Coordinates of C-alpha atoms and ligand atoms in Angstrom, one line a residue:
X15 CA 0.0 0.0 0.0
X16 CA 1.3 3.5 -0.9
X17 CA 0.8 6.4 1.1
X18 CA 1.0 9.8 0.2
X19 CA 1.1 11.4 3.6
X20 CA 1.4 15.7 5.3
X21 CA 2.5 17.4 7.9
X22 CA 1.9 20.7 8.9
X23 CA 1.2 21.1 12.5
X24 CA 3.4 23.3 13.3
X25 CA 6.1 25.1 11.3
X26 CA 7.4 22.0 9.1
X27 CA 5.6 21.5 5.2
X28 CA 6.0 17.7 4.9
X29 CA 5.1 15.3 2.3
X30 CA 6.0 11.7 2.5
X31 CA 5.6 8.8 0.3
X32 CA 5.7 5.5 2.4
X33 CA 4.8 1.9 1.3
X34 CA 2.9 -0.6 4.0
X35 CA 4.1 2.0 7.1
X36 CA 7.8 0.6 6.9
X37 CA 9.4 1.7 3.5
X38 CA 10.3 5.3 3.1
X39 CA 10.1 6.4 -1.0
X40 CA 11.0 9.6 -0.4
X41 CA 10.4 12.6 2.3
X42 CA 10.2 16.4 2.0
X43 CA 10.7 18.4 5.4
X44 CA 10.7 22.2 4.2
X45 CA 11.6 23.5 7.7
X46 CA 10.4 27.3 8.6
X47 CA 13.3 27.3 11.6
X48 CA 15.1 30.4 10.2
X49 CA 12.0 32.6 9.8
X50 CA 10.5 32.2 13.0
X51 CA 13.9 32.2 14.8
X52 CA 14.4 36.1 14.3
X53 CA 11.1 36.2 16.9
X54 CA 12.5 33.5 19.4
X55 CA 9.4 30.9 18.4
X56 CA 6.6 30.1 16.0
X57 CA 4.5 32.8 14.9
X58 CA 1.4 30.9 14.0
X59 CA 0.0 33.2 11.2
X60 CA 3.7 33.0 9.4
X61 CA 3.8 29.5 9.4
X62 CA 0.3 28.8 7.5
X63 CA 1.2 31.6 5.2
X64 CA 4.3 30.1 4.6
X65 CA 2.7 26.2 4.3
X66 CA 0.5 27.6 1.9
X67 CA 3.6 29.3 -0.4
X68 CA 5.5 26.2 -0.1
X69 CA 2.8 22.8 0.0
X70 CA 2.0 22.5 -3.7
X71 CA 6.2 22.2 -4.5
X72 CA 6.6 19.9 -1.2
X73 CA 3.8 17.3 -2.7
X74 CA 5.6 17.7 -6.2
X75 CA 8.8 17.0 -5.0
X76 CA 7.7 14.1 -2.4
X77 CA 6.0 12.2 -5.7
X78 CA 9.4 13.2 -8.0
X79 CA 12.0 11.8 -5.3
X80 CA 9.6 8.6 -4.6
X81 CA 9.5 7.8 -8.8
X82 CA 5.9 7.4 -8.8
X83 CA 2.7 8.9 -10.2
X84 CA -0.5 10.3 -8.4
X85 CA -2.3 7.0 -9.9
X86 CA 0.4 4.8 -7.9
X87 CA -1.4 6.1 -4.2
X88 CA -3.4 4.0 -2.9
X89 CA -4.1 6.7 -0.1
X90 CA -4.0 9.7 1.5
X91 CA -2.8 10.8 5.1
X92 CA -3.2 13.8 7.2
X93 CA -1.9 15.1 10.5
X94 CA -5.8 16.5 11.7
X95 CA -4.3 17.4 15.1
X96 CA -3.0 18.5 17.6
X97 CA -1.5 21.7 16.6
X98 CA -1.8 25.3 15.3
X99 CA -5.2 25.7 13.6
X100 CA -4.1 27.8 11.0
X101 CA -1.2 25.4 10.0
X102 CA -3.3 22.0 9.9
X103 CA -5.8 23.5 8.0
X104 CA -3.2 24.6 4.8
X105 CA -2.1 20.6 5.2
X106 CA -6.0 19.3 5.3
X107 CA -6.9 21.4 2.7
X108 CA -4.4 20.4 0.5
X109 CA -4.7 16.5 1.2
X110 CA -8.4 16.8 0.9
X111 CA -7.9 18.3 -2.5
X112 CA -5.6 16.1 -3.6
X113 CA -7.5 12.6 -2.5
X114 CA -10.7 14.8 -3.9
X115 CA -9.0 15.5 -7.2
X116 CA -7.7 11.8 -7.9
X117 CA -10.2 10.0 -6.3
X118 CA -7.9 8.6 -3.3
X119 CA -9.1 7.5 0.4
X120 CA -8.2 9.4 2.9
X121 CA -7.1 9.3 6.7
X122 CA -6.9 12.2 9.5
X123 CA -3.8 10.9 11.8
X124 CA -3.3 12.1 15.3
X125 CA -0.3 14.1 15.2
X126 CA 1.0 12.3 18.7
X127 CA 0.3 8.9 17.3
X128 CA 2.6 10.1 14.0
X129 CA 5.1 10.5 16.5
X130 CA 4.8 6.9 18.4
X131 CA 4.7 5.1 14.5
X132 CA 7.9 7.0 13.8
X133 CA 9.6 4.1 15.8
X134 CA 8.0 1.5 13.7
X135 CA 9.7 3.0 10.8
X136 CA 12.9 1.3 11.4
X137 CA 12.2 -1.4 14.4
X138 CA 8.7 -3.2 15.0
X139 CA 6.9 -1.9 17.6
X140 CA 6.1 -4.7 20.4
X141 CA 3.3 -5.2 22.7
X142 CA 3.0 -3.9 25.0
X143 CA 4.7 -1.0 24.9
X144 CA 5.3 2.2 26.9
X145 CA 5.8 5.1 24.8
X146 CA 7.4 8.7 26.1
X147 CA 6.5 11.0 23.8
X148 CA 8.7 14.2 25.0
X149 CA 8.1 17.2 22.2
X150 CA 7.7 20.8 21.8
X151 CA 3.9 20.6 22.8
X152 CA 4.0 17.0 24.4
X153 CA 5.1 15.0 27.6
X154 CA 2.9 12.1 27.5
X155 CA 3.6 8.2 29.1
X156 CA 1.3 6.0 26.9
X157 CA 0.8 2.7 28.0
X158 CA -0.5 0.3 24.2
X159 CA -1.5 -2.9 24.4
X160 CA -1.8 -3.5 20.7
X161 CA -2.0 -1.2 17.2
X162 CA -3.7 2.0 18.0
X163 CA -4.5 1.2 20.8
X164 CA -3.7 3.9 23.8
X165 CA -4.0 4.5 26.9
X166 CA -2.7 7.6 28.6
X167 CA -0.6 7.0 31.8
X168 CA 0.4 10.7 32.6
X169 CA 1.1 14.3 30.9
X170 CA 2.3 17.3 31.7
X171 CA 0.4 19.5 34.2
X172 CA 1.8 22.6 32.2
X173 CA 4.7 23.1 30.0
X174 CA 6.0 20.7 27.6
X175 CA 9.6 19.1 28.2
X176 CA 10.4 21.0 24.7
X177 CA 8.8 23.9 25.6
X178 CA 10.5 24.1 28.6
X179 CA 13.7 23.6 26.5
X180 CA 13.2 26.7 24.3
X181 CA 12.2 29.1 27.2
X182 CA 15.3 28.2 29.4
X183 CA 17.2 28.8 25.6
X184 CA 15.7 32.1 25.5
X185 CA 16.5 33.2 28.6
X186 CA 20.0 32.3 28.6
X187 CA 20.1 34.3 25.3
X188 CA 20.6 31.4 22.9
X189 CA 18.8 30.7 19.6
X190 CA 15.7 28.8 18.9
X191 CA 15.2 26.2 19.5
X192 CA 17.0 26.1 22.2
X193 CA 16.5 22.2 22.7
X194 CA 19.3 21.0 20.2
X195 CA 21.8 24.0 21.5
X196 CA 21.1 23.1 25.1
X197 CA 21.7 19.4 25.2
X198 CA 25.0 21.0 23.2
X199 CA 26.3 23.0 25.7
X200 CA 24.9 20.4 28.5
X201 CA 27.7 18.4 27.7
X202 CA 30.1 20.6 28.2
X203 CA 29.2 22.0 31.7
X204 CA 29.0 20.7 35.0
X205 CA 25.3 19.8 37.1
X206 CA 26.2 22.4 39.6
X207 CA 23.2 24.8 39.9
X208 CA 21.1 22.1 42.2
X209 CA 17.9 22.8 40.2
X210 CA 15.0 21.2 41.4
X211 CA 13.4 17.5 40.0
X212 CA 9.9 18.0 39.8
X213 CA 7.4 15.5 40.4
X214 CA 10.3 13.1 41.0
X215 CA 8.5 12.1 44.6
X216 CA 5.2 11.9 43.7
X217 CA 4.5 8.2 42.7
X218 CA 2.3 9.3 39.6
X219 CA 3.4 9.3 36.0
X220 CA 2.3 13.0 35.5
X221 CA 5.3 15.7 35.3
X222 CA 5.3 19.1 35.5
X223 CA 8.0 21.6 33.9
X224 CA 7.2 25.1 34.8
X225 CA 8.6 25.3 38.5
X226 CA 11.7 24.0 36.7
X227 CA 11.9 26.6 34.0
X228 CA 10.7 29.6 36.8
X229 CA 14.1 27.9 38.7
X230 CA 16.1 28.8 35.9
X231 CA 15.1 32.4 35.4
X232 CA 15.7 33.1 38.9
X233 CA 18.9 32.5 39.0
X234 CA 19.1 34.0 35.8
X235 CA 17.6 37.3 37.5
X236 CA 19.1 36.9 40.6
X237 CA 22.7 36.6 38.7
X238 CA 22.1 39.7 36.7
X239 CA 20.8 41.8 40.1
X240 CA 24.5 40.9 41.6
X241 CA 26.3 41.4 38.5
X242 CA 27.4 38.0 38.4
X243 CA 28.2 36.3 35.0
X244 CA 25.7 33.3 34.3
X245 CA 27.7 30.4 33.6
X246 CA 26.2 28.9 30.6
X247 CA 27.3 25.4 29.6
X248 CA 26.9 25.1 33.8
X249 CA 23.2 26.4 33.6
X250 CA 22.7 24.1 30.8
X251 CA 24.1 20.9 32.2
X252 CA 21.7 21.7 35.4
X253 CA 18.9 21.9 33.5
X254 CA 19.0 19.1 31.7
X255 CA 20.2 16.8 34.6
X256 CA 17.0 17.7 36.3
X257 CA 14.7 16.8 33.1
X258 CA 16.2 13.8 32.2
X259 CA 16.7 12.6 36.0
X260 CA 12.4 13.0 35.8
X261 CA 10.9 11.9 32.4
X262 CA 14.3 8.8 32.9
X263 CA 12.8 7.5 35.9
X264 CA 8.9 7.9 35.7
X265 CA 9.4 5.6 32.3
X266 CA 11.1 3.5 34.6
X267 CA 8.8 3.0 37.1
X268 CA 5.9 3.0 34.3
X269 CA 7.7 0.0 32.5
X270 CA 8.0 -1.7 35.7
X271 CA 4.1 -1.3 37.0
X272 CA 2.4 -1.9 33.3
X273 CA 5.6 -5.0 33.1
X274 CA 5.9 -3.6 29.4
X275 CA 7.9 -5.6 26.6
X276 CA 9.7 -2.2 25.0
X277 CA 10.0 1.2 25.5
X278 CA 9.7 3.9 22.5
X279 CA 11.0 7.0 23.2
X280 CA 9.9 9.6 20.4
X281 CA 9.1 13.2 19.5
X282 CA 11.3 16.1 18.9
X283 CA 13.1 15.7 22.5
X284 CA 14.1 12.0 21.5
X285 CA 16.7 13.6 19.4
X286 CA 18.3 14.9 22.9
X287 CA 22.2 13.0 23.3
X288 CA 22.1 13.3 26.7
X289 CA 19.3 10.9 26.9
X290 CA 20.1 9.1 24.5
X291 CA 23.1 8.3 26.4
X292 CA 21.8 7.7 29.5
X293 CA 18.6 6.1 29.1
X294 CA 19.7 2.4 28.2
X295 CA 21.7 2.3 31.1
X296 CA 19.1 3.8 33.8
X297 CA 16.6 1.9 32.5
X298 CA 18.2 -1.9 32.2
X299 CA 16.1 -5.1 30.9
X300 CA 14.0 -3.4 28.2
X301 CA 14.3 -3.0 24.6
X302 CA 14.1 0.7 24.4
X303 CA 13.7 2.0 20.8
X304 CA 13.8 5.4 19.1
X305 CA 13.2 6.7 16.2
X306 CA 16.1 7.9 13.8
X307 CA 16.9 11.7 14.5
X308 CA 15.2 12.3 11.0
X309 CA 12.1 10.9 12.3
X310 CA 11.9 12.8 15.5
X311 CA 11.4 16.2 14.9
X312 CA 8.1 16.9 12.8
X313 CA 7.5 15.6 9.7
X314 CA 5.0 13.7 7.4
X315 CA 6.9 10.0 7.0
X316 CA 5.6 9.4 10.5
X317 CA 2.3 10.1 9.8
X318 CA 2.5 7.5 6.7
X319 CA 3.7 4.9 9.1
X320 CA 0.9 5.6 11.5
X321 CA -1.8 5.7 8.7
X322 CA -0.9 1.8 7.2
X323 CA -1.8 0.8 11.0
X324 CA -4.8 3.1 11.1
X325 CA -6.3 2.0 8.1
X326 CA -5.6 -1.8 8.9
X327 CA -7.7 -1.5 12.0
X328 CA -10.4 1.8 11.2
X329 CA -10.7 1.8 7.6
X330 CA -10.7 5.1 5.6
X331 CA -13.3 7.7 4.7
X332 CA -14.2 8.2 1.1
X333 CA -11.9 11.4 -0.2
X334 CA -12.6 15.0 0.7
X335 CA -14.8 13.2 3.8
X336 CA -12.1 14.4 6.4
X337 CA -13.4 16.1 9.0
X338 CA -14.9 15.5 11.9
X339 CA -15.9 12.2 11.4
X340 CA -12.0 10.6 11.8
X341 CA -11.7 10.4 15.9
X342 CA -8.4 10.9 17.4
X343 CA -7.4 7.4 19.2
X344 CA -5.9 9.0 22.7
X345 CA -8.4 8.1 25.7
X346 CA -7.4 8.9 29.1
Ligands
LIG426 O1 8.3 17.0 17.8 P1 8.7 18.4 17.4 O2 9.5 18.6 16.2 O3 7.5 19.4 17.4 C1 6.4 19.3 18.2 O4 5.5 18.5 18.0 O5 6.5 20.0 19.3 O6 9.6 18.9 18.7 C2 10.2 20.2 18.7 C3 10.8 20.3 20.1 C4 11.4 21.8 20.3 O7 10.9 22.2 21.6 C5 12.9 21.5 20.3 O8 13.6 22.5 21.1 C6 13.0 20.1 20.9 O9 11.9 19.4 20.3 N1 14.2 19.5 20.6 C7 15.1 19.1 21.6 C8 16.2 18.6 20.9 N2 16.0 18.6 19.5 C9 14.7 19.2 19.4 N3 15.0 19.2 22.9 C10 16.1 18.7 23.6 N4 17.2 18.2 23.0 C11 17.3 18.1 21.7 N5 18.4 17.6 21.1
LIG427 ZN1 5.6 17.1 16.8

């Protein structure tokens, strides 16, 4: 089965072409990074403007690089959520066109569960499975018993582990996002700023990231009253110690009560070396898989991956019948 999949729930246009959820034809990621940098984060009304300038080249390209035809899709996939309205809707609009236009199927994908599949690109997801999903707008512990099946085993109470990321970033004065330059400088500083580990006590698998990021900017503030130089890499390697020490050993203990067969770690935070590094050991007797660091960040090959599964079990709707009717698969 070939998939002509999009992303565009945030600030990435992405077109994949994937065959049976496992096979990767080809995959466009037109990333918006540099424009929205100059204002320290995504400016939602730039990035739709922007999907809509670039989408109709990102699906050309996708279906040049893959070899094939529109007649050679066999159907179409969509990120329908979460993220910002504006950008979905210049993705959904397009696919709905396109699947309208050639007379494809078509399937609305959950963009969290496009982040889980992204592991089943190149390993094979096994039941059951935890997944921590750590992103820019995600902290989730899923617990799933089979394909598309979820169960939500604890979220953040308020900022997102990436989130979190790009706010310290921005107020040490670095560029964003500040996720990949902060697990950068993290390992070249020292864990000497005794931030605080949040939730860490609490025997629930629900984090919270906010007290940790308010830590940061007071001593930031505090620094700055004195006159005293911040020391960066330092400030960096604190902040990350107290993440990782959290989201490392809530998946621990979630593994352990749920008696889980593998661990998928995935989202744009699974591209993070220090955890990468640190993970397999903390957490011993479990397969623990991640996706490639292509796969982690946003784009659409995950959402292909996830629609082969979502059409095995759901079906698909007849094209341009996307909204509404497609339910997001999440429960808590
Ligand atoms: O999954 P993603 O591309 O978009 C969302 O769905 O949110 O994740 C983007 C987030 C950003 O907050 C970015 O700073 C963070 O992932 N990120 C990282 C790293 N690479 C990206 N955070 C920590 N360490 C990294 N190496
Ligand atoms: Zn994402």
């Amino acid at each position: 089965m070939i998939i002509l999949a999009v992303e565009s729930s945030c600030d990435e246009t992405s077109v994949a072409i994937v065959e049976d959820g496992k096979k990767v034809l080809s995959h466009i990621v037109l990333s918006q990074i540099d424009i929205h940098a100059v204002y320290g984060g995504v400016v939602p009304e730039i990035a739709s403007r922007n999907h809509v300038v670039h989408m109709t080249r990102v699906f050309e390209r996708a279906l040049k690089e893959a070899n094939i035809t529109e007649i050679d899709i066999d159907l179409v996939a969509v990120t329908e959520g979460p993220g910002l309205i504006g950008s979905l809707l210049t993705g959904i609009n397009a696919a709905t066109a396109f699947a309208f236009a050639h007379g494809k199927k078509i399937v609305g994908i959950n963009h969290l569960v496009g982040h889980i599949y992204a592991a089943n690109i190149d390993y094979d997801i096994k039941f059951p499975a935890l997944a921590l999903l750590i992103s820019g707008g995600h902290t989730e512990l899923i617990y799933m018993s089979d394909h598309m099946n979820f169960k939500l085993l604890g979220t953040t109470m308020d900022d997102a582990v990436g989130e979190a990321y790009d706010k310290v970033a921005r107020t040490l004065g670095l560029p964003y996002p500040g996720g990949p330059v902060v697990d950068k400088l993290a390992q070249l500083g020292i864990d000497s700023y005794h931030l605080p580990r949040p939730f860490l006590d609490k025997k629930e698998f629900n984090f919270s990231f906010s007290g940790l990021k308010s830590a940061v900017i007071n001593v930031v503030h505090n620094a700055h009253q004195k006159n005293e130089e911040i020391r960066i890499n330092d400030m960096c390697a604190s902040f990350q110690a107290s993440v990782l020490d959290v989201i490392i050993e809530k998946t621990r203990l979630a593994a352990h009560a749920f008696s889980v067969n593998q661990i998928i770690v995935a989202g744009g935070v699974a591209a993070n070396k220090g955890l990468r590094n640190r993970i397999h050991q903390e957490i011993p007797g479990y397969e623990i898989i991640m996706p490639k660091m292509e796969y982690c960040t946003d784009n659409a090959a995950m959402i292909g991956a996830a629609a082969y599964h979502h059409y095995l079990k759901k079906g698909a709707l007849p094209n341009y019948l996307l909204g509404g009717t497609s339910t997001l698969s999440i429960e808590d």
